[in-house]
Amino acid sequence: MAKFLLSLHVLVSVLFIGPVAVAVSMFPARARAALAGGPDLASETGSVRVLHRITQVYAMLGLAVPVLGIGLAQVMGVLGQPWLIVSMVLTALAALSLLLFVLPAQQAAVDALGPAAAAEGAPAVEGAPVAVAGTADGAGDQERARAVQGLRLLPMTAGVFNLLWAVVVVLMVIRPGSSTGV
């Protein structure tokens, strides 16, 4: 049973945490390009939306990783080991950094792009409502400025998220002080 749970735990972590790590790393550059405008605005906006969606969906799916990990630790009898407790704390910190810093900054960038930017490169459909980002009082400009400000810290917070997961992986492999002999 332990080998099955270990295999499932590793597989789920690769398939669900890996895409989040890649998406949070790619997002800041794509968001900067989209917020700057330019000839590829529709493409960049689409990329930003897809990367944000990947982060959201796979982060939710990634909740299976610690759940399986705790089940595996119980089966293996290592739930009280210091390396595992440190790993659980680091996993919680990674989740909090994603929830409190990365996802809100990504959402601000997506919101600042507004529905108009996504449709800018698309052909107009007769009778379809026209989406307008912002209002005459400059609310769109303020939203865009907040998004750009949030993008300044996003590469760092994405890096912290990825670094925390990397440390957890190392702890899972070397398991310092473990008495399991694996």
Short mmCIF file of N, CA and C in Angstrom, two decimals:
data_model
loop_
_atom_site.label_atom_id
_atom_site.label_comp_id
_atom_site.label_asym_id
_atom_site.label_seq_id
_atom_site.Cartn_x
_atom_site.Cartn_y
_atom_site.Cartn_z
N MET A 1 0.82 -1.20 0.00
CA MET A 1 0.00 0.00 0.00
C MET A 1 0.87 1.27 0.00
N ALA A 2 1.99 1.22 0.72
CA ALA A 2 2.86 2.39 0.81
C ALA A 2 3.46 2.71 -0.56
N LYS A 3 3.84 1.69 -1.32
CA LYS A 3 4.43 1.94 -2.64
C LYS A 3 3.41 2.57 -3.58
N PHE A 4 2.17 2.10 -3.50
CA PHE A 4 1.11 2.68 -4.33
C PHE A 4 0.88 4.14 -3.96
N LEU A 5 0.75 4.42 -2.65
CA LEU A 5 0.53 5.80 -2.21
C LEU A 5 1.71 6.70 -2.55
N LEU A 6 2.93 6.17 -2.41
CA LEU A 6 4.11 6.95 -2.76
C LEU A 6 4.11 7.29 -4.25
N SER A 7 3.81 6.30 -5.08
CA SER A 7 3.75 6.54 -6.53
C SER A 7 2.68 7.57 -6.87
N LEU A 8 1.52 7.43 -6.26
CA LEU A 8 0.42 8.37 -6.51
C LEU A 8 0.78 9.77 -6.02
N HIS A 9 1.40 9.86 -4.86
CA HIS A 9 1.81 11.15 -4.29
C HIS A 9 2.80 11.86 -5.22
N VAL A 10 3.79 11.12 -5.71
CA VAL A 10 4.79 11.71 -6.61
C VAL A 10 4.15 12.10 -7.93
N LEU A 11 3.31 11.22 -8.49
CA LEU A 11 2.65 11.51 -9.76
C LEU A 11 1.76 12.75 -9.66
N VAL A 12 0.97 12.82 -8.62
CA VAL A 12 0.07 13.96 -8.43
C VAL A 12 0.87 15.25 -8.23
N SER A 13 1.97 15.17 -7.49
CA SER A 13 2.76 16.39 -7.29
C SER A 13 3.38 16.88 -8.59
N VAL A 14 3.85 15.95 -9.42
CA VAL A 14 4.44 16.35 -10.71
C VAL A 14 3.36 16.93 -11.62
N LEU A 15 2.22 16.26 -11.71
CA LEU A 15 1.17 16.68 -12.65
C LEU A 15 0.41 17.92 -12.20
N PHE A 16 0.30 18.15 -10.90
CA PHE A 16 -0.52 19.27 -10.43
C PHE A 16 0.30 20.46 -9.93
N ILE A 17 1.42 20.23 -9.30
CA ILE A 17 2.23 21.35 -8.82
C ILE A 17 3.13 21.88 -9.93
N GLY A 18 3.61 20.99 -10.79
CA GLY A 18 4.47 21.40 -11.90
C GLY A 18 3.85 22.48 -12.78
N PRO A 19 2.60 22.30 -13.25
CA PRO A 19 1.99 23.35 -14.07
C PRO A 19 1.82 24.68 -13.33
N VAL A 20 1.55 24.62 -12.04
CA VAL A 20 1.44 25.87 -11.27
C VAL A 20 2.79 26.57 -11.23
N ALA A 21 3.85 25.81 -10.99
CA ALA A 21 5.19 26.40 -10.93
C ALA A 21 5.55 27.07 -12.25
N VAL A 22 5.24 26.42 -13.36
CA VAL A 22 5.54 26.99 -14.68
C VAL A 22 4.67 28.21 -14.95
N ALA A 23 3.37 28.10 -14.67
CA ALA A 23 2.45 29.21 -14.95
C ALA A 23 2.78 30.46 -14.14
N VAL A 24 3.10 30.29 -12.84
CA VAL A 24 3.41 31.48 -12.04
C VAL A 24 4.73 32.10 -12.48
N SER A 25 5.63 31.30 -13.03
CA SER A 25 6.90 31.84 -13.52
C SER A 25 6.73 32.59 -14.84
N MET A 26 5.85 32.12 -15.70
CA MET A 26 5.65 32.75 -17.01
C MET A 26 4.75 33.97 -16.95
N PHE A 27 3.87 34.02 -15.96
CA PHE A 27 2.83 35.05 -15.90
C PHE A 27 3.37 36.48 -15.89
N PRO A 28 4.34 36.85 -15.05
CA PRO A 28 4.74 38.26 -14.98
C PRO A 28 5.18 38.85 -16.32
N ALA A 29 5.98 38.14 -17.07
CA ALA A 29 6.46 38.67 -18.36
C ALA A 29 5.30 38.83 -19.34
N ARG A 30 4.43 37.83 -19.38
CA ARG A 30 3.28 37.91 -20.29
C ARG A 30 2.34 39.05 -19.88
N ALA A 31 2.13 39.22 -18.58
CA ALA A 31 1.24 40.28 -18.12
C ALA A 31 1.82 41.65 -18.42
N ARG A 32 3.14 41.81 -18.23
CA ARG A 32 3.78 43.09 -18.55
C ARG A 32 3.59 43.42 -20.03
N ALA A 33 3.79 42.43 -20.89
CA ALA A 33 3.64 42.64 -22.33
C ALA A 33 2.20 43.00 -22.68
N ALA A 34 1.25 42.32 -22.06
CA ALA A 34 -0.16 42.60 -22.35
C ALA A 34 -0.56 43.98 -21.86
N LEU A 35 -0.11 44.35 -20.66
CA LEU A 35 -0.46 45.67 -20.12
C LEU A 35 0.22 46.80 -20.88
N ALA A 36 1.33 46.51 -21.53
CA ALA A 36 2.02 47.53 -22.32
C ALA A 36 1.31 47.79 -23.64
N GLY A 37 0.42 46.91 -24.03
CA GLY A 37 -0.28 47.06 -25.31
C GLY A 37 0.60 46.57 -26.43
N GLY A 38 0.38 47.07 -27.61
CA GLY A 38 1.22 46.67 -28.73
C GLY A 38 0.46 45.83 -29.73
N PRO A 39 1.15 45.41 -30.78
CA PRO A 39 0.48 44.70 -31.87
C PRO A 39 -0.04 43.31 -31.48
N ASP A 40 0.56 42.69 -30.48
CA ASP A 40 0.14 41.34 -30.07
C ASP A 40 -0.74 41.35 -28.84
N LEU A 41 -1.48 42.42 -28.63
CA LEU A 41 -2.29 42.58 -27.42
C LEU A 41 -3.26 41.42 -27.22
N ALA A 42 -3.97 41.04 -28.26
CA ALA A 42 -4.96 39.96 -28.12
C ALA A 42 -4.28 38.65 -27.74
N SER A 43 -3.16 38.36 -28.38
CA SER A 43 -2.42 37.13 -28.08
C SER A 43 -1.87 37.14 -26.66
N GLU A 44 -1.27 38.26 -26.27
CA GLU A 44 -0.70 38.37 -24.92
C GLU A 44 -1.79 38.29 -23.86
N THR A 45 -2.92 38.94 -24.12
CA THR A 45 -4.03 38.89 -23.18
C THR A 45 -4.54 37.47 -23.03
N GLY A 46 -4.66 36.77 -24.14
CA GLY A 46 -5.08 35.36 -24.08
C GLY A 46 -4.11 34.52 -23.27
N SER A 47 -2.83 34.76 -23.46
CA SER A 47 -1.81 34.02 -22.70
C SER A 47 -1.94 34.30 -21.20
N VAL A 48 -2.15 35.56 -20.85
CA VAL A 48 -2.29 35.94 -19.45
C VAL A 48 -3.49 35.24 -18.83
N ARG A 49 -4.60 35.24 -19.54
CA ARG A 49 -5.81 34.60 -19.02
C ARG A 49 -5.61 33.09 -18.85
N VAL A 50 -4.96 32.46 -19.82
CA VAL A 50 -4.73 31.01 -19.74
C VAL A 50 -3.79 30.68 -18.58
N LEU A 51 -2.72 31.44 -18.43
CA LEU A 51 -1.78 31.19 -17.33
C LEU A 51 -2.45 31.37 -15.97
N HIS A 52 -3.30 32.38 -15.85
CA HIS A 52 -4.03 32.59 -14.59
C HIS A 52 -4.98 31.43 -14.33
N ARG A 53 -5.65 30.98 -15.36
CA ARG A 53 -6.59 29.86 -15.20
C ARG A 53 -5.85 28.58 -14.82
N ILE A 54 -4.70 28.34 -15.44
CA ILE A 54 -3.89 27.17 -15.09
C ILE A 54 -3.49 27.24 -13.62
N THR A 55 -3.07 28.42 -13.18
CA THR A 55 -2.67 28.58 -11.78
C THR A 55 -3.83 28.27 -10.85
N GLN A 56 -5.02 28.80 -11.16
CA GLN A 56 -6.18 28.57 -10.31
C GLN A 56 -6.58 27.10 -10.26
N VAL A 57 -6.75 26.50 -11.43
CA VAL A 57 -7.27 25.12 -11.50
C VAL A 57 -6.28 24.13 -10.91
N TYR A 58 -5.03 24.23 -11.32
CA TYR A 58 -4.05 23.27 -10.84
C TYR A 58 -3.69 23.48 -9.37
N ALA A 59 -3.84 24.69 -8.86
CA ALA A 59 -3.64 24.91 -7.43
C ALA A 59 -4.71 24.16 -6.64
N MET A 60 -5.94 24.20 -7.13
CA MET A 60 -7.01 23.45 -6.46
C MET A 60 -6.75 21.94 -6.54
N LEU A 61 -6.36 21.47 -7.71
CA LEU A 61 -6.04 20.05 -7.86
C LEU A 61 -4.84 19.67 -7.00
N GLY A 62 -3.91 20.60 -6.84
CA GLY A 62 -2.71 20.36 -6.06
C GLY A 62 -2.96 20.12 -4.58
N LEU A 63 -4.17 20.44 -4.12
CA LEU A 63 -4.51 20.14 -2.73
C LEU A 63 -4.43 18.65 -2.44
N ALA A 64 -4.51 17.84 -3.49
CA ALA A 64 -4.40 16.39 -3.32
C ALA A 64 -3.00 15.99 -2.88
N VAL A 65 -2.00 16.79 -3.19
CA VAL A 65 -0.61 16.43 -2.86
C VAL A 65 -0.40 16.32 -1.34
N PRO A 66 -0.72 17.35 -0.54
CA PRO A 66 -0.53 17.18 0.90
C PRO A 66 -1.48 16.15 1.52
N VAL A 67 -2.67 16.03 0.96
CA VAL A 67 -3.61 15.02 1.48
C VAL A 67 -3.03 13.62 1.30
N LEU A 68 -2.56 13.33 0.08
CA LEU A 68 -1.93 12.04 -0.16
C LEU A 68 -0.66 11.89 0.66
N GLY A 69 0.09 12.97 0.82
CA GLY A 69 1.32 12.92 1.61
C GLY A 69 1.07 12.57 3.06
N ILE A 70 0.03 13.14 3.63
CA ILE A 70 -0.30 12.82 5.03
C ILE A 70 -0.75 11.37 5.14
N GLY A 71 -1.56 10.92 4.19
CA GLY A 71 -1.96 9.50 4.19
C GLY A 71 -0.76 8.58 4.06
N LEU A 72 0.15 8.92 3.18
CA LEU A 72 1.37 8.13 2.99
C LEU A 72 2.21 8.12 4.26
N ALA A 73 2.35 9.27 4.90
CA ALA A 73 3.14 9.36 6.13
C ALA A 73 2.55 8.49 7.23
N GLN A 74 1.22 8.44 7.30
CA GLN A 74 0.57 7.59 8.30
C GLN A 74 0.86 6.12 8.02
N VAL A 75 0.73 5.72 6.76
CA VAL A 75 0.98 4.33 6.38
C VAL A 75 2.44 3.95 6.67
N MET A 76 3.36 4.87 6.38
CA MET A 76 4.79 4.60 6.59
C MET A 76 5.22 4.78 8.05
N GLY A 77 4.36 5.36 8.88
CA GLY A 77 4.69 5.56 10.28
C GLY A 77 5.72 6.65 10.52
N VAL A 78 5.75 7.67 9.67
CA VAL A 78 6.74 8.74 9.81
C VAL A 78 6.09 10.11 10.06
N LEU A 79 4.85 10.10 10.47
CA LEU A 79 4.11 11.35 10.60
C LEU A 79 4.75 12.33 11.59
N GLY A 80 5.45 11.86 12.59
CA GLY A 80 6.06 12.76 13.57
C GLY A 80 7.51 13.11 13.28
N GLN A 81 8.05 12.64 12.17
CA GLN A 81 9.46 12.91 11.84
C GLN A 81 9.68 14.40 11.59
N PRO A 82 10.78 14.95 12.08
CA PRO A 82 11.05 16.39 11.90
C PRO A 82 11.09 16.82 10.43
N TRP A 83 11.70 16.04 9.54
CA TRP A 83 11.79 16.41 8.13
C TRP A 83 10.40 16.53 7.51
N LEU A 84 9.48 15.70 7.97
CA LEU A 84 8.12 15.74 7.44
C LEU A 84 7.36 16.94 7.98
N ILE A 85 7.55 17.23 9.25
CA ILE A 85 6.89 18.40 9.84
C ILE A 85 7.37 19.68 9.16
N VAL A 86 8.69 19.78 8.94
CA VAL A 86 9.24 20.95 8.23
C VAL A 86 8.65 21.02 6.82
N SER A 87 8.54 19.88 6.16
CA SER A 87 7.96 19.84 4.81
C SER A 87 6.51 20.31 4.81
N MET A 88 5.75 19.91 5.82
CA MET A 88 4.35 20.33 5.89
C MET A 88 4.24 21.83 6.14
N VAL A 89 5.12 22.37 6.99
CA VAL A 89 5.11 23.82 7.24
C VAL A 89 5.48 24.57 5.97
N LEU A 90 6.50 24.11 5.25
CA LEU A 90 6.91 24.77 4.01
C LEU A 90 5.81 24.66 2.94
N THR A 91 5.12 23.54 2.91
CA THR A 91 4.00 23.38 1.97
C THR A 91 2.89 24.38 2.30
N ALA A 92 2.60 24.54 3.58
CA ALA A 92 1.58 25.52 3.99
C ALA A 92 2.02 26.94 3.62
N LEU A 93 3.31 27.25 3.81
CA LEU A 93 3.81 28.58 3.42
C LEU A 93 3.72 28.79 1.91
N ALA A 94 4.02 27.75 1.14
CA ALA A 94 3.90 27.85 -0.32
C ALA A 94 2.45 28.12 -0.72
N ALA A 95 1.54 27.39 -0.09
CA ALA A 95 0.12 27.59 -0.39
C ALA A 95 -0.33 29.00 -0.01
N LEU A 96 0.13 29.48 1.13
CA LEU A 96 -0.23 30.84 1.55
C LEU A 96 0.35 31.89 0.62
N SER A 97 1.58 31.69 0.16
CA SER A 97 2.17 32.67 -0.76
C SER A 97 1.39 32.70 -2.07
N LEU A 98 0.94 31.54 -2.51
CA LEU A 98 0.13 31.48 -3.72
C LEU A 98 -1.21 32.16 -3.51
N LEU A 99 -1.84 31.86 -2.40
CA LEU A 99 -3.18 32.38 -2.11
C LEU A 99 -3.18 33.87 -1.79
N LEU A 100 -2.20 34.33 -1.04
CA LEU A 100 -2.22 35.72 -0.57
C LEU A 100 -1.51 36.71 -1.49
N PHE A 101 -0.55 36.23 -2.28
CA PHE A 101 0.25 37.15 -3.10
C PHE A 101 0.14 36.89 -4.60
N VAL A 102 0.38 35.66 -5.00
CA VAL A 102 0.45 35.36 -6.43
C VAL A 102 -0.92 35.48 -7.10
N LEU A 103 -1.90 34.75 -6.59
CA LEU A 103 -3.22 34.77 -7.23
C LEU A 103 -3.87 36.16 -7.24
N PRO A 104 -3.83 36.93 -6.14
CA PRO A 104 -4.40 38.28 -6.21
C PRO A 104 -3.70 39.19 -7.23
N ALA A 105 -2.37 39.10 -7.32
CA ALA A 105 -1.65 39.92 -8.30
C ALA A 105 -2.00 39.50 -9.72
N GLN A 106 -2.12 38.20 -9.93
CA GLN A 106 -2.54 37.72 -11.25
C GLN A 106 -3.95 38.21 -11.58
N GLN A 107 -4.85 38.12 -10.61
CA GLN A 107 -6.24 38.54 -10.84
C GLN A 107 -6.30 40.04 -11.15
N ALA A 108 -5.49 40.83 -10.46
CA ALA A 108 -5.46 42.28 -10.73
C ALA A 108 -5.01 42.56 -12.16
N ALA A 109 -4.03 41.82 -12.63
CA ALA A 109 -3.56 42.00 -14.01
C ALA A 109 -4.64 41.60 -15.01
N VAL A 110 -5.30 40.48 -14.76
CA VAL A 110 -6.37 40.02 -15.65
C VAL A 110 -7.51 41.04 -15.66
N ASP A 111 -7.88 41.55 -14.48
CA ASP A 111 -8.95 42.54 -14.39
C ASP A 111 -8.57 43.83 -15.11
N ALA A 112 -7.31 44.24 -14.99
CA ALA A 112 -6.86 45.48 -15.64
C ALA A 112 -6.91 45.37 -17.15
N LEU A 113 -6.71 44.16 -17.66
CA LEU A 113 -6.78 43.98 -19.11
C LEU A 113 -8.21 44.13 -19.60
N GLY A 114 -9.17 43.78 -18.76
CA GLY A 114 -10.57 43.97 -19.10
C GLY A 114 -11.01 43.15 -20.29
N PRO A 115 -12.31 43.08 -20.51
CA PRO A 115 -12.84 42.30 -21.63
C PRO A 115 -12.53 42.92 -22.99
N ALA A 116 -12.28 44.22 -23.02
CA ALA A 116 -12.01 44.88 -24.30
C ALA A 116 -10.70 44.41 -24.92
N ALA A 117 -9.70 44.21 -24.09
CA ALA A 117 -8.39 43.80 -24.60
C ALA A 117 -8.45 42.41 -25.20
N ALA A 118 -9.26 41.54 -24.63
CA ALA A 118 -9.36 40.17 -25.14
C ALA A 118 -10.03 40.16 -26.50
N ALA A 119 -10.96 41.07 -26.70
CA ALA A 119 -11.71 41.08 -27.95
C ALA A 119 -11.10 42.00 -29.00
N GLU A 120 -10.04 42.72 -28.67
CA GLU A 120 -9.48 43.72 -29.58
C GLU A 120 -9.03 43.12 -30.90
N GLY A 121 -8.46 41.95 -30.86
CA GLY A 121 -7.98 41.34 -32.10
C GLY A 121 -9.04 40.53 -32.81
N ALA A 122 -10.19 40.33 -32.17
CA ALA A 122 -11.24 39.51 -32.76
C ALA A 122 -12.11 40.34 -33.69
N PRO A 123 -12.67 39.71 -34.71
CA PRO A 123 -13.56 40.45 -35.60
C PRO A 123 -14.84 40.86 -34.88
N ALA A 124 -15.34 42.02 -35.24
CA ALA A 124 -16.57 42.52 -34.61
C ALA A 124 -17.77 41.71 -35.08
N VAL A 125 -18.66 41.44 -34.15
CA VAL A 125 -19.90 40.73 -34.47
C VAL A 125 -21.02 41.75 -34.43
N GLU A 126 -21.79 41.82 -35.50
CA GLU A 126 -22.85 42.81 -35.58
C GLU A 126 -23.88 42.56 -34.50
N GLY A 127 -24.23 43.61 -33.77
CA GLY A 127 -25.23 43.53 -32.72
C GLY A 127 -24.66 43.11 -31.37
N ALA A 128 -23.39 42.73 -31.33
CA ALA A 128 -22.78 42.32 -30.06
C ALA A 128 -22.44 43.56 -29.25
N PRO A 129 -22.58 43.48 -27.92
CA PRO A 129 -22.23 44.63 -27.09
C PRO A 129 -20.73 44.88 -27.14
N VAL A 130 -20.36 46.13 -27.08
CA VAL A 130 -18.95 46.52 -27.12
C VAL A 130 -18.46 46.61 -25.68
N ALA A 131 -17.38 45.90 -25.38
CA ALA A 131 -16.80 45.93 -24.04
C ALA A 131 -15.83 47.10 -23.94
N VAL A 132 -15.94 47.83 -22.86
CA VAL A 132 -15.07 48.98 -22.65
C VAL A 132 -14.38 48.82 -21.31
N ALA A 133 -13.04 48.80 -21.32
CA ALA A 133 -12.29 48.71 -20.07
C ALA A 133 -12.16 50.10 -19.48
N GLY A 134 -12.54 50.23 -18.23
CA GLY A 134 -12.42 51.53 -17.57
C GLY A 134 -13.60 52.42 -17.88
N THR A 135 -13.57 53.61 -17.32
CA THR A 135 -14.62 54.58 -17.52
C THR A 135 -14.00 55.92 -17.83
N ALA A 136 -14.85 56.90 -18.04
CA ALA A 136 -14.36 58.24 -18.39
C ALA A 136 -13.60 58.89 -17.23
N ASP A 137 -13.84 58.44 -16.00
CA ASP A 137 -13.16 59.06 -14.87
C ASP A 137 -11.77 58.49 -14.60
N GLY A 138 -11.29 57.62 -15.47
CA GLY A 138 -9.94 57.09 -15.33
C GLY A 138 -9.84 55.85 -14.46
N ALA A 139 -10.95 55.21 -14.14
CA ALA A 139 -10.91 54.01 -13.30
C ALA A 139 -10.09 52.91 -13.95
N GLY A 140 -10.16 52.81 -15.27
CA GLY A 140 -9.38 51.80 -15.98
C GLY A 140 -7.90 52.06 -15.87
N ASP A 141 -7.50 53.34 -15.92
CA ASP A 141 -6.09 53.69 -15.78
C ASP A 141 -5.59 53.39 -14.37
N GLN A 142 -6.43 53.65 -13.37
CA GLN A 142 -6.04 53.35 -11.99
C GLN A 142 -5.90 51.84 -11.79
N GLU A 143 -6.82 51.09 -12.36
CA GLU A 143 -6.76 49.63 -12.26
C GLU A 143 -5.50 49.10 -12.92
N ARG A 144 -5.18 49.65 -14.07
CA ARG A 144 -3.97 49.24 -14.80
C ARG A 144 -2.72 49.60 -13.99
N ALA A 145 -2.71 50.78 -13.36
CA ALA A 145 -1.56 51.19 -12.54
C ALA A 145 -1.39 50.27 -11.34
N ARG A 146 -2.50 49.86 -10.70
CA ARG A 146 -2.42 48.92 -9.58
C ARG A 146 -1.89 47.57 -10.05
N ALA A 147 -2.32 47.14 -11.22
CA ALA A 147 -1.85 45.86 -11.76
C ALA A 147 -0.36 45.90 -12.05
N VAL A 148 0.10 47.01 -12.63
CA VAL A 148 1.53 47.15 -12.93
C VAL A 148 2.33 47.16 -11.63
N GLN A 149 1.82 47.84 -10.61
CA GLN A 149 2.49 47.86 -9.30
C GLN A 149 2.56 46.45 -8.72
N GLY A 150 1.47 45.69 -8.82
CA GLY A 150 1.46 44.31 -8.33
C GLY A 150 2.42 43.42 -9.08
N LEU A 151 2.65 43.72 -10.36
CA LEU A 151 3.57 42.92 -11.16
C LEU A 151 5.02 43.10 -10.73
N ARG A 152 5.32 44.17 -10.02
CA ARG A 152 6.70 44.38 -9.57
C ARG A 152 7.13 43.32 -8.56
N LEU A 153 6.20 42.90 -7.71
CA LEU A 153 6.51 41.90 -6.69
C LEU A 153 6.21 40.48 -7.15
N LEU A 154 5.45 40.34 -8.21
CA LEU A 154 5.01 39.00 -8.62
C LEU A 154 6.15 38.06 -8.97
N PRO A 155 7.18 38.48 -9.69
CA PRO A 155 8.28 37.53 -9.95
C PRO A 155 8.93 37.02 -8.66
N MET A 156 9.05 37.90 -7.68
CA MET A 156 9.65 37.49 -6.41
C MET A 156 8.75 36.49 -5.68
N THR A 157 7.46 36.80 -5.59
CA THR A 157 6.56 35.89 -4.88
C THR A 157 6.42 34.56 -5.62
N ALA A 158 6.44 34.61 -6.94
CA ALA A 158 6.42 33.36 -7.71
C ALA A 158 7.69 32.56 -7.44
N GLY A 159 8.81 33.25 -7.35
CA GLY A 159 10.08 32.59 -7.05
C GLY A 159 10.08 31.98 -5.66
N VAL A 160 9.51 32.68 -4.69
CA VAL A 160 9.41 32.15 -3.33
C VAL A 160 8.55 30.89 -3.33
N PHE A 161 7.42 30.94 -4.03
CA PHE A 161 6.54 29.77 -4.14
C PHE A 161 7.32 28.58 -4.70
N ASN A 162 8.02 28.80 -5.81
CA ASN A 162 8.77 27.71 -6.44
C ASN A 162 9.93 27.23 -5.57
N LEU A 163 10.60 28.14 -4.89
CA LEU A 163 11.70 27.76 -4.01
C LEU A 163 11.20 26.91 -2.84
N LEU A 164 10.08 27.29 -2.26
CA LEU A 164 9.52 26.50 -1.16
C LEU A 164 9.21 25.08 -1.62
N TRP A 165 8.63 24.95 -2.81
CA TRP A 165 8.34 23.60 -3.32
C TRP A 165 9.61 22.83 -3.61
N ALA A 166 10.63 23.51 -4.10
CA ALA A 166 11.91 22.83 -4.37
C ALA A 166 12.52 22.30 -3.07
N VAL A 167 12.46 23.08 -2.01
CA VAL A 167 12.99 22.63 -0.72
C VAL A 167 12.18 21.44 -0.21
N VAL A 168 10.87 21.48 -0.37
CA VAL A 168 10.03 20.35 0.04
C VAL A 168 10.43 19.09 -0.72
N VAL A 169 10.65 19.21 -2.01
CA VAL A 169 11.05 18.04 -2.81
C VAL A 169 12.39 17.49 -2.30
N VAL A 170 13.34 18.37 -2.04
CA VAL A 170 14.64 17.91 -1.52
C VAL A 170 14.45 17.20 -0.18
N LEU A 171 13.64 17.77 0.70
CA LEU A 171 13.40 17.13 2.00
C LEU A 171 12.73 15.76 1.82
N MET A 172 11.85 15.65 0.85
CA MET A 172 11.18 14.37 0.61
C MET A 172 12.16 13.31 0.10
N VAL A 173 13.16 13.74 -0.64
CA VAL A 173 14.13 12.79 -1.20
C VAL A 173 15.20 12.40 -0.18
N ILE A 174 15.81 13.39 0.49
CA ILE A 174 16.92 13.06 1.39
C ILE A 174 16.45 12.69 2.79
N ARG A 175 15.30 13.13 3.19
CA ARG A 175 14.69 12.84 4.49
C ARG A 175 15.71 12.80 5.63
N PRO A 176 16.26 13.95 5.98
CA PRO A 176 17.30 13.98 7.01
C PRO A 176 16.79 13.46 8.36
N GLY A 177 17.55 12.57 8.95
CA GLY A 177 17.17 12.01 10.25
C GLY A 177 16.14 10.92 10.16
N SER A 178 15.76 10.53 8.95
CA SER A 178 14.74 9.49 8.80
C SER A 178 15.31 8.14 9.21
N SER A 179 14.47 7.33 9.80
CA SER A 179 14.89 5.99 10.21
C SER A 179 14.29 4.91 9.31
N THR A 180 13.71 5.32 8.18
CA THR A 180 13.06 4.33 7.31
C THR A 180 14.05 3.62 6.41
N GLY A 181 15.25 4.15 6.25
CA GLY A 181 16.27 3.48 5.45
C GLY A 181 16.07 3.59 3.95
N VAL A 182 15.14 4.40 3.51
CA VAL A 182 14.90 4.53 2.07
C VAL A 182 15.61 5.76 1.55
#
